[in-house]
Short mmCIF file of C-alpha atoms in Angstrom, two decimals:
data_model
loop_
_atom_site.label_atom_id
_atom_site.label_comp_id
_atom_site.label_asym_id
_atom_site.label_seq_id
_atom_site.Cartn_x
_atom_site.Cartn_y
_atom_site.Cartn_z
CA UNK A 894 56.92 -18.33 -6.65
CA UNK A 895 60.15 -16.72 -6.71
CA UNK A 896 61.75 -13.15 -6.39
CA UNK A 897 62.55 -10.76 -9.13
CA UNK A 898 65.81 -10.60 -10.64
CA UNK A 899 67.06 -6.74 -11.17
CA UNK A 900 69.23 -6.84 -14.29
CA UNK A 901 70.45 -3.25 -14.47
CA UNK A 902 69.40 0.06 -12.24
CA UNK A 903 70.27 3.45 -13.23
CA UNK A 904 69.01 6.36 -10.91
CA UNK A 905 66.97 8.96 -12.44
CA UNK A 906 66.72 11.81 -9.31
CA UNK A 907 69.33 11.48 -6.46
CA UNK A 908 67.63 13.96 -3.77
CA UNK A 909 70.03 12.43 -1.23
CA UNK A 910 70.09 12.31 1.82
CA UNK A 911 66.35 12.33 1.44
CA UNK A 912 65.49 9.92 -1.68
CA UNK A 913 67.24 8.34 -4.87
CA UNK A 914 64.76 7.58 -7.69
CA UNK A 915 65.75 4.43 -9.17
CA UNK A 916 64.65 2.99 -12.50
CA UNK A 917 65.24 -0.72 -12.59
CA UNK A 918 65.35 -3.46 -15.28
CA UNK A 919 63.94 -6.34 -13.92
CA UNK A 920 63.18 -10.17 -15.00
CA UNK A 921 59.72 -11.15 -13.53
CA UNK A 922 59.22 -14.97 -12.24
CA UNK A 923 58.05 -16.12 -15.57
CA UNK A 924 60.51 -14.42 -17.36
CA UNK A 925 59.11 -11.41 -19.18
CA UNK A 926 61.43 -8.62 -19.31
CA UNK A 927 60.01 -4.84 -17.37
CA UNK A 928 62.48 -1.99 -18.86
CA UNK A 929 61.33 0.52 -15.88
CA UNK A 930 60.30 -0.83 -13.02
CA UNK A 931 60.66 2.15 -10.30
CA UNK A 932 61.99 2.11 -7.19
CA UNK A 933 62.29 4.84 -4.69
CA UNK A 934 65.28 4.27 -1.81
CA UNK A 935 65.07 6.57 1.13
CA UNK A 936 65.96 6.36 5.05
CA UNK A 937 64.18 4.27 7.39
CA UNK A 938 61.98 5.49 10.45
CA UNK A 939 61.53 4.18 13.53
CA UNK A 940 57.57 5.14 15.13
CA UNK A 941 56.38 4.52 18.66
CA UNK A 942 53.05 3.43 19.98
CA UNK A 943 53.62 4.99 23.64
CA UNK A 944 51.11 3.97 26.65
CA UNK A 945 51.24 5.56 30.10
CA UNK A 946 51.02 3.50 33.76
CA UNK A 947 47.62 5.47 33.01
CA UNK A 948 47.04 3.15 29.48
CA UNK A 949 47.16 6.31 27.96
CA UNK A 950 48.56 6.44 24.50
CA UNK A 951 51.19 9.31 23.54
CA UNK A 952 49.46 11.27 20.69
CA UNK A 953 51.27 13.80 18.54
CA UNK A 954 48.86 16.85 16.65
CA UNK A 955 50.74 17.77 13.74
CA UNK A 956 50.91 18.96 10.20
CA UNK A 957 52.17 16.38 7.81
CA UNK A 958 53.11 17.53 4.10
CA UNK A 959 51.90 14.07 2.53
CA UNK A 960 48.30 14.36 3.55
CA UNK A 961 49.03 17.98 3.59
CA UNK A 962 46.91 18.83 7.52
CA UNK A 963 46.60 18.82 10.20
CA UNK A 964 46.41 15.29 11.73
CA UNK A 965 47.46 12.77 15.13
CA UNK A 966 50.27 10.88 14.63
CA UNK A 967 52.61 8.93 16.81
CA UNK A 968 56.24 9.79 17.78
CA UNK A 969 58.20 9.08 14.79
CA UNK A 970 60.99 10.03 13.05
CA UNK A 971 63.95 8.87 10.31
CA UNK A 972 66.95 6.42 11.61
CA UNK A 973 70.37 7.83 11.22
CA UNK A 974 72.58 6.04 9.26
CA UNK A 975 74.02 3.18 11.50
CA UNK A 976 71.54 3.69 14.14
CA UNK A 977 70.04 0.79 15.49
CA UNK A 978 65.60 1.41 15.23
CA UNK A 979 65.19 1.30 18.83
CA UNK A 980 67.66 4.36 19.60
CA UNK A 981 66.27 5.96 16.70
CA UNK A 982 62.96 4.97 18.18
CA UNK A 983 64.07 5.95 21.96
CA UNK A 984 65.39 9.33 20.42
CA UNK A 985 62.42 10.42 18.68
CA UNK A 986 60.13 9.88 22.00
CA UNK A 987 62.25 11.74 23.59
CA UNK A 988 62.80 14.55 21.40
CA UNK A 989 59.33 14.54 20.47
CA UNK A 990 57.12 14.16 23.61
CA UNK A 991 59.95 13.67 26.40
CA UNK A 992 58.91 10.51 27.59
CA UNK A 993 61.33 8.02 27.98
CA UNK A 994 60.07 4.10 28.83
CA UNK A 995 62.52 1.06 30.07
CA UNK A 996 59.94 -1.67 28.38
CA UNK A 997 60.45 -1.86 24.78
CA UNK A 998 58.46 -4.34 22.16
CA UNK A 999 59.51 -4.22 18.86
CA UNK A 1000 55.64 -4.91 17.05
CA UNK A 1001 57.85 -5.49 13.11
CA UNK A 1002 59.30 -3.58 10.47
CA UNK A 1003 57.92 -2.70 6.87
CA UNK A 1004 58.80 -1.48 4.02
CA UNK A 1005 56.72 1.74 3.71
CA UNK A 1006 55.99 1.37 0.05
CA UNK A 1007 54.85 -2.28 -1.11
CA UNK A 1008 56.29 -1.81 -4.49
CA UNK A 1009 59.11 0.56 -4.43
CA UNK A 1010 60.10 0.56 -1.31
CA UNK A 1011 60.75 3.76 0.52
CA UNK A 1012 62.56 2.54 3.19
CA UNK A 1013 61.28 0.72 6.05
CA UNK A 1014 59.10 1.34 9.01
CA UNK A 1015 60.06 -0.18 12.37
CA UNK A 1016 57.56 -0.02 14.90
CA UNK A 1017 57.86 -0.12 18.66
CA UNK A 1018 55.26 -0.56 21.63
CA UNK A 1019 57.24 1.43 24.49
CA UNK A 1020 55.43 0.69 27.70
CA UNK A 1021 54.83 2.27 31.43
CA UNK A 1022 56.55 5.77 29.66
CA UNK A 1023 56.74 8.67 31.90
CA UNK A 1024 57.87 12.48 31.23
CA UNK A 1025 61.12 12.75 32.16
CA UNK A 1026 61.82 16.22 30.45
CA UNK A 1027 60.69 18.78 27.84
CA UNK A 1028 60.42 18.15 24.28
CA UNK A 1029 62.77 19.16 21.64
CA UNK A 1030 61.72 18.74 18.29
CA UNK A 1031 64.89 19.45 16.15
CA UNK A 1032 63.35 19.07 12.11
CA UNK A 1033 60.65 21.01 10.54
CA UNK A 1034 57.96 20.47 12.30
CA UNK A 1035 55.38 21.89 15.34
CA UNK A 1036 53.99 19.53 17.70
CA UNK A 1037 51.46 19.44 20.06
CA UNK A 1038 51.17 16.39 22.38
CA UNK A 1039 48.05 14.42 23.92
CA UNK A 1040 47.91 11.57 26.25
CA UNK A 1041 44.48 9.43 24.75
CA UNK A 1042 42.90 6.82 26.32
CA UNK A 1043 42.21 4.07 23.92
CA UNK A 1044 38.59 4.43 23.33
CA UNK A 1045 39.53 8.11 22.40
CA UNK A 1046 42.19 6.90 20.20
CA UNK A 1047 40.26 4.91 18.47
CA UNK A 1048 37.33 7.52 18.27
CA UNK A 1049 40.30 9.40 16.20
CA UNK A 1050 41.34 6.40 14.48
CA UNK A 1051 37.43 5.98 12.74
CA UNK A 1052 37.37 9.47 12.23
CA UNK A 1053 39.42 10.24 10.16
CA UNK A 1054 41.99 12.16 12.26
CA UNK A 1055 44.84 9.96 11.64
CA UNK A 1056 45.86 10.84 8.07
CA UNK A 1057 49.15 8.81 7.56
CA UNK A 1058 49.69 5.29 7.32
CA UNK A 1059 52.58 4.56 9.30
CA UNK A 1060 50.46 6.39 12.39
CA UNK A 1061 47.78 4.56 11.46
CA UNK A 1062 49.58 1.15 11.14
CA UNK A 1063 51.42 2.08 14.65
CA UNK A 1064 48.06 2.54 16.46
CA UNK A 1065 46.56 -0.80 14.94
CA UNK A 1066 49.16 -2.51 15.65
CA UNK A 1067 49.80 -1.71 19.23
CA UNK A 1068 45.94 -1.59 19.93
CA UNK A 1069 46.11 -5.12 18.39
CA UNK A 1070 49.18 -5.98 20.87
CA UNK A 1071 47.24 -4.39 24.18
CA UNK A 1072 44.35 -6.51 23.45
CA UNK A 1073 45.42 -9.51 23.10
CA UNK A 1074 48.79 -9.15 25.38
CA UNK A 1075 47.78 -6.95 27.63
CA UNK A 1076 50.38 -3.95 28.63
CA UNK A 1077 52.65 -6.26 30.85
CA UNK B 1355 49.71 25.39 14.09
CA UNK B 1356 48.76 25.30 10.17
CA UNK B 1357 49.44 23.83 6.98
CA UNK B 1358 52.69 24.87 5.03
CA UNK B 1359 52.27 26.81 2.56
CA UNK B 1360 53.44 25.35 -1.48
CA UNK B 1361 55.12 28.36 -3.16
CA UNK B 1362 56.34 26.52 -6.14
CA UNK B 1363 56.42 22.92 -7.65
CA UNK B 1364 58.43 21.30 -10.61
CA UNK B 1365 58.00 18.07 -11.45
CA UNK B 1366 61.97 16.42 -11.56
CA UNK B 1367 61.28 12.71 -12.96
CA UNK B 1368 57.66 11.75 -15.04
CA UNK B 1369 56.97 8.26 -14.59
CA UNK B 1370 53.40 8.95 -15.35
CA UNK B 1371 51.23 7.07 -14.84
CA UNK B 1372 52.97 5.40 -11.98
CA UNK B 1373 54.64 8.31 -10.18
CA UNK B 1374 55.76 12.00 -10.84
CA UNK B 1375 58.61 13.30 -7.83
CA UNK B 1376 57.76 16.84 -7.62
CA UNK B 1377 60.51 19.00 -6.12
CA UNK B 1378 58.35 21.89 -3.89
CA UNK B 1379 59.34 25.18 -2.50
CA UNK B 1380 57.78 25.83 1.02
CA UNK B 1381 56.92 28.20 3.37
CA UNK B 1382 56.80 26.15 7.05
CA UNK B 1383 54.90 27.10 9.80
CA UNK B 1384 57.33 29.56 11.12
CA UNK B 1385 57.94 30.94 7.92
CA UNK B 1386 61.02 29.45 6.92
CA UNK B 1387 61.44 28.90 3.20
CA UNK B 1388 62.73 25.39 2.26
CA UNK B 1389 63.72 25.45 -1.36
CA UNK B 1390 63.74 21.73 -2.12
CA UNK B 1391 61.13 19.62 -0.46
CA UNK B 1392 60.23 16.57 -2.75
CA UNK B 1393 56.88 14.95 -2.90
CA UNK B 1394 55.81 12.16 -4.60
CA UNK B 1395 52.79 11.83 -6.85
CA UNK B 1396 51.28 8.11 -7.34
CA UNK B 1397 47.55 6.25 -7.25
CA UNK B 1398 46.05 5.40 -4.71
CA UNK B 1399 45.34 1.93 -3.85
CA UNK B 1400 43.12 -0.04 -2.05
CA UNK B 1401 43.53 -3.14 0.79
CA UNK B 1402 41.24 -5.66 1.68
CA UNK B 1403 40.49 -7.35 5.19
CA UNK B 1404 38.61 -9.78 4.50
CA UNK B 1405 37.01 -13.03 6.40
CA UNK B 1406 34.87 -15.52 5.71
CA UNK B 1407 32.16 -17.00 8.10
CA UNK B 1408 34.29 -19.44 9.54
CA UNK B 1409 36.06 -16.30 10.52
CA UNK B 1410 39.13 -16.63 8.37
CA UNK B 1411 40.91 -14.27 6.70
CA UNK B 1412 42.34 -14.40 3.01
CA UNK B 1413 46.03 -14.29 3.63
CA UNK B 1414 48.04 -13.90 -0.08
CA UNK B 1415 51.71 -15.33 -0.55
CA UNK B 1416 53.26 -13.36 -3.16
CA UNK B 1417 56.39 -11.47 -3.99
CA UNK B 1418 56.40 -7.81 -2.95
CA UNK B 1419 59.46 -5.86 -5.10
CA UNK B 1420 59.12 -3.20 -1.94
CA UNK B 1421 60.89 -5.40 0.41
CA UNK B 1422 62.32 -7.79 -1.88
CA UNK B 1423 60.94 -10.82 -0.62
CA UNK B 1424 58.13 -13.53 -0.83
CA UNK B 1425 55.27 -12.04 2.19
CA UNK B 1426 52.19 -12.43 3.26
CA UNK B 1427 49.85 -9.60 2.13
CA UNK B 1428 46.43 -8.82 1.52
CA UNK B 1429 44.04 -8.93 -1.45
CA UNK B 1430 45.48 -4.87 -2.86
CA UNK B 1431 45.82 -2.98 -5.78
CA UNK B 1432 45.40 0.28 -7.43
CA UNK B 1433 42.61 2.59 -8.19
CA UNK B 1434 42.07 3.58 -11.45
CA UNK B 1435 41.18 7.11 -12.18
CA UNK B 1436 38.19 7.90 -11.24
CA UNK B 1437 37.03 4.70 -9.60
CA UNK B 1438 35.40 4.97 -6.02
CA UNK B 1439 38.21 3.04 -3.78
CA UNK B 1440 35.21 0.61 -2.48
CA UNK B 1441 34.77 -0.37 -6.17
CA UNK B 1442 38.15 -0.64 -6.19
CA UNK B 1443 38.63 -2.89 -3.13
CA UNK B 1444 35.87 -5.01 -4.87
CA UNK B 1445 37.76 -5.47 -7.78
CA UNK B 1446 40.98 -6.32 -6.44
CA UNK B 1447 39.62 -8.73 -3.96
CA UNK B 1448 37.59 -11.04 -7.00
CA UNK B 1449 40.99 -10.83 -9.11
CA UNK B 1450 43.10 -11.83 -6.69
CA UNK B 1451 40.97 -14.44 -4.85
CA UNK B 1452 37.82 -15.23 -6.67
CA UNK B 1453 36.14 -13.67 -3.56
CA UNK B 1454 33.33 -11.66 -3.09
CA UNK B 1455 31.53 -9.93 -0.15
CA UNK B 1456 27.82 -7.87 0.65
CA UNK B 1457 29.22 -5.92 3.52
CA UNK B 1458 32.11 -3.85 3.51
CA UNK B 1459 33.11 -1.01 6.03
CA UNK B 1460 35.97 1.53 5.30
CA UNK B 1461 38.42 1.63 7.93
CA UNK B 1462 40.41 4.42 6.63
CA UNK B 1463 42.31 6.30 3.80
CA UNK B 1464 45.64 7.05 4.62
CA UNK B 1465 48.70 8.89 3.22
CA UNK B 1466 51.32 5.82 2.44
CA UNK B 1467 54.14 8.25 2.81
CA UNK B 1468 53.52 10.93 5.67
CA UNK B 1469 55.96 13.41 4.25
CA UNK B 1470 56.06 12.94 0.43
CA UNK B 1471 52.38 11.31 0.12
CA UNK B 1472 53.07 8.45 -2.41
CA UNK B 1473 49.37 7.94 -2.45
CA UNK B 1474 46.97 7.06 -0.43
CA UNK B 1475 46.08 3.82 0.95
CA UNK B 1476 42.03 2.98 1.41
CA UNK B 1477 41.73 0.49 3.89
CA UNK B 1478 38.16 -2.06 4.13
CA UNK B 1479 36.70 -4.62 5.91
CA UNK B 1480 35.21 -7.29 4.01
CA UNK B 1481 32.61 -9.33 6.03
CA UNK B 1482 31.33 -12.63 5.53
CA UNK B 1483 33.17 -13.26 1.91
CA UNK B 1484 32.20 -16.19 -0.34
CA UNK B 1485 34.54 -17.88 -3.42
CA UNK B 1486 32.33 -17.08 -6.35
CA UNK B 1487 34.69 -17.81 -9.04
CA UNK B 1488 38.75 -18.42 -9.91
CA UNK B 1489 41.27 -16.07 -9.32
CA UNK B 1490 42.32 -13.65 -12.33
CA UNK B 1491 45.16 -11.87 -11.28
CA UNK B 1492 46.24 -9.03 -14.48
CA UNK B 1493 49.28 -7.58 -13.35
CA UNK B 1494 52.85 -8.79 -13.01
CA UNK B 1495 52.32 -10.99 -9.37
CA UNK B 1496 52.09 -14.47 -8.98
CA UNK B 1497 49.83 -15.37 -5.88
CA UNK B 1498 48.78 -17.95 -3.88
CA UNK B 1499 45.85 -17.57 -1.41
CA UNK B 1500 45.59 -18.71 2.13
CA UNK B 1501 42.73 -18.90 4.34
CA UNK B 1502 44.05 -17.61 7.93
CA UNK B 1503 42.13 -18.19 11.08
CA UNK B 1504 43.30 -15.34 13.49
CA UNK B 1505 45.45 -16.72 15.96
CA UNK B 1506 47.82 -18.31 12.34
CA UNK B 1507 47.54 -14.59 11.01
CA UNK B 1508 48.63 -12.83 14.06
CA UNK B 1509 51.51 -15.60 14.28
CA UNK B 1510 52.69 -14.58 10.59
CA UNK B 1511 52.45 -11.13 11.66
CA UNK B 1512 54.69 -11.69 14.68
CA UNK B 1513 57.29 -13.77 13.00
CA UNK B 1514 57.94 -11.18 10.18
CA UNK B 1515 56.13 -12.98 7.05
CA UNK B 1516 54.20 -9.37 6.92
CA UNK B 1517 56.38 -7.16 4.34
CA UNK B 1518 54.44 -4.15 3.77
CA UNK B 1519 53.01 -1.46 5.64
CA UNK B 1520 49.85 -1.64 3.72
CA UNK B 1521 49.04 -4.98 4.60
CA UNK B 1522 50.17 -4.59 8.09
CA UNK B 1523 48.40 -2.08 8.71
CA UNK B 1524 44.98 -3.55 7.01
CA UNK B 1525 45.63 -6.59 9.44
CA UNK B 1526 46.12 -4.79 12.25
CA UNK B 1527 42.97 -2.07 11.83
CA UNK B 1528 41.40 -5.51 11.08
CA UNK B 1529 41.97 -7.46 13.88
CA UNK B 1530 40.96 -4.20 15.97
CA UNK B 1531 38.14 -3.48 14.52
CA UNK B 1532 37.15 -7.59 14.95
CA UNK B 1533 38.38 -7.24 18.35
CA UNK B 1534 36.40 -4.52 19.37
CA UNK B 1535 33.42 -4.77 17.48
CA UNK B 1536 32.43 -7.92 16.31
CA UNK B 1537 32.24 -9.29 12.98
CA UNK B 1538 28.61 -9.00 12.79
#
């Protein structure tokens, strides 16, 4: 088993700073040639499973144009260039919710998109948060924030009111880490 | 808070039948116009949890183009049009592992990309699986399966060997849902 080799890219839609569109020649591991193989760069974001002194989780209500509704999220947003994840991570709780936590867990980092790529998710666990000011959402978007215990999390969760995968990944993940950690 | 409304959409790049980016004009919440958001149009696809009696679950080795790099992943692939994602999930787990299951539960459909869609990602539980034949993998991935008891897959998960946010996400809503309900 070995990696792909790219033998020639040429982008077909530069949206930048948002997304490139990348068709890619690329030599599989047994050889065989693929003339357009696409890939799809973009920024990466940082998103933040938040839990109270309370074990409450941070929830966001929000509209999200990829499932296109109205859904609960997590604090999350896109890393500026050069930013390291956790400020971009620290940032967005801040903006977002304005909670601010001194316990950080990084819980991994993927790349959003399993085949083309779409930049990278980093997700934190940000423990013992409290409110330390107002939020200040600076992009597009209205927010509405709500603390949920975890069995009301996950009552969301099997719902069907978290529409988005990196929320959904988030919450799995840092339910996962809470279980078997614990929050200290 | 409401959805945004789509005023206009041109599709910029055709990479049917893998993707179409669609460049969107918008009306937000506020009722801002943005002239140029881009979404992304792909298939869906669907991931499998799945673990055997002995309680393990079928890890897969393979290179990922997303990040670049040999991973561990889950038993995935696409949905074809018009396939239910369950029948989907079914498929994907016999060609990839030669595995086969009675009871499945849907842990969730998700939006891969939360701004620009990119799919969605239908998420299962397979309980109790059983090797009823050889793997027949038809696409362009070599693989290499590997039955994970949890406390190995969790490890993986924490050192990085998870790539994707599909499969980390599967294992985590996995694990949960083991966690907190049971297998049985």
């Amino acid at each position: 088993m070995k990696r792909w080799e790219v033998l020639d890219r040429e982008c077909v839609a530069d949206a930048s700073p948002w997304l490139r569109l990348v068709r890619e020649k690329i030599r599989l591991e047994d050889g065989r040639i693929v003339d357009d193989y696409y890939t799809i760069e973009e920024p990466d974001f940082a998103v933040v499973f938040a839990m109270t002194p309370l074990e409450e989780v941070v929830g966001i209500w929000h509209y999200k144009h990829g499932p296109g509704r109205i859904n609960l999220g997590l604090p999350a947003g896109y890393v500026r260039a050069g930013e390291p994840p956790l400020d971009a991570a620290r940032r967005e709780l801040l903006e977002e919710t304005g909670y601010t936590s001194g316990t950080w867990r990084h819980l991994g980092s993927f790349s959003v998109h399993g085949n083309r790529g779409c930049g990278k998710a980093h997700v934190f666990f940000a423990r013992d948060v409290v409110k330390t000011g107002d939020p200040s959402p600076d992009d597009l978007e209205e927010i509405r924030v709500e603390l949920l215990p975890l069995p009301a999390l996950r009552e969301h969760l099997a719902k069907g009111d978290v529409a988005t995968l990196g929320a959904a990944a988030g919450m799995a993940l840092g339910i996962a880490s809470y279980m078997i950690d614990g929050v200290k």
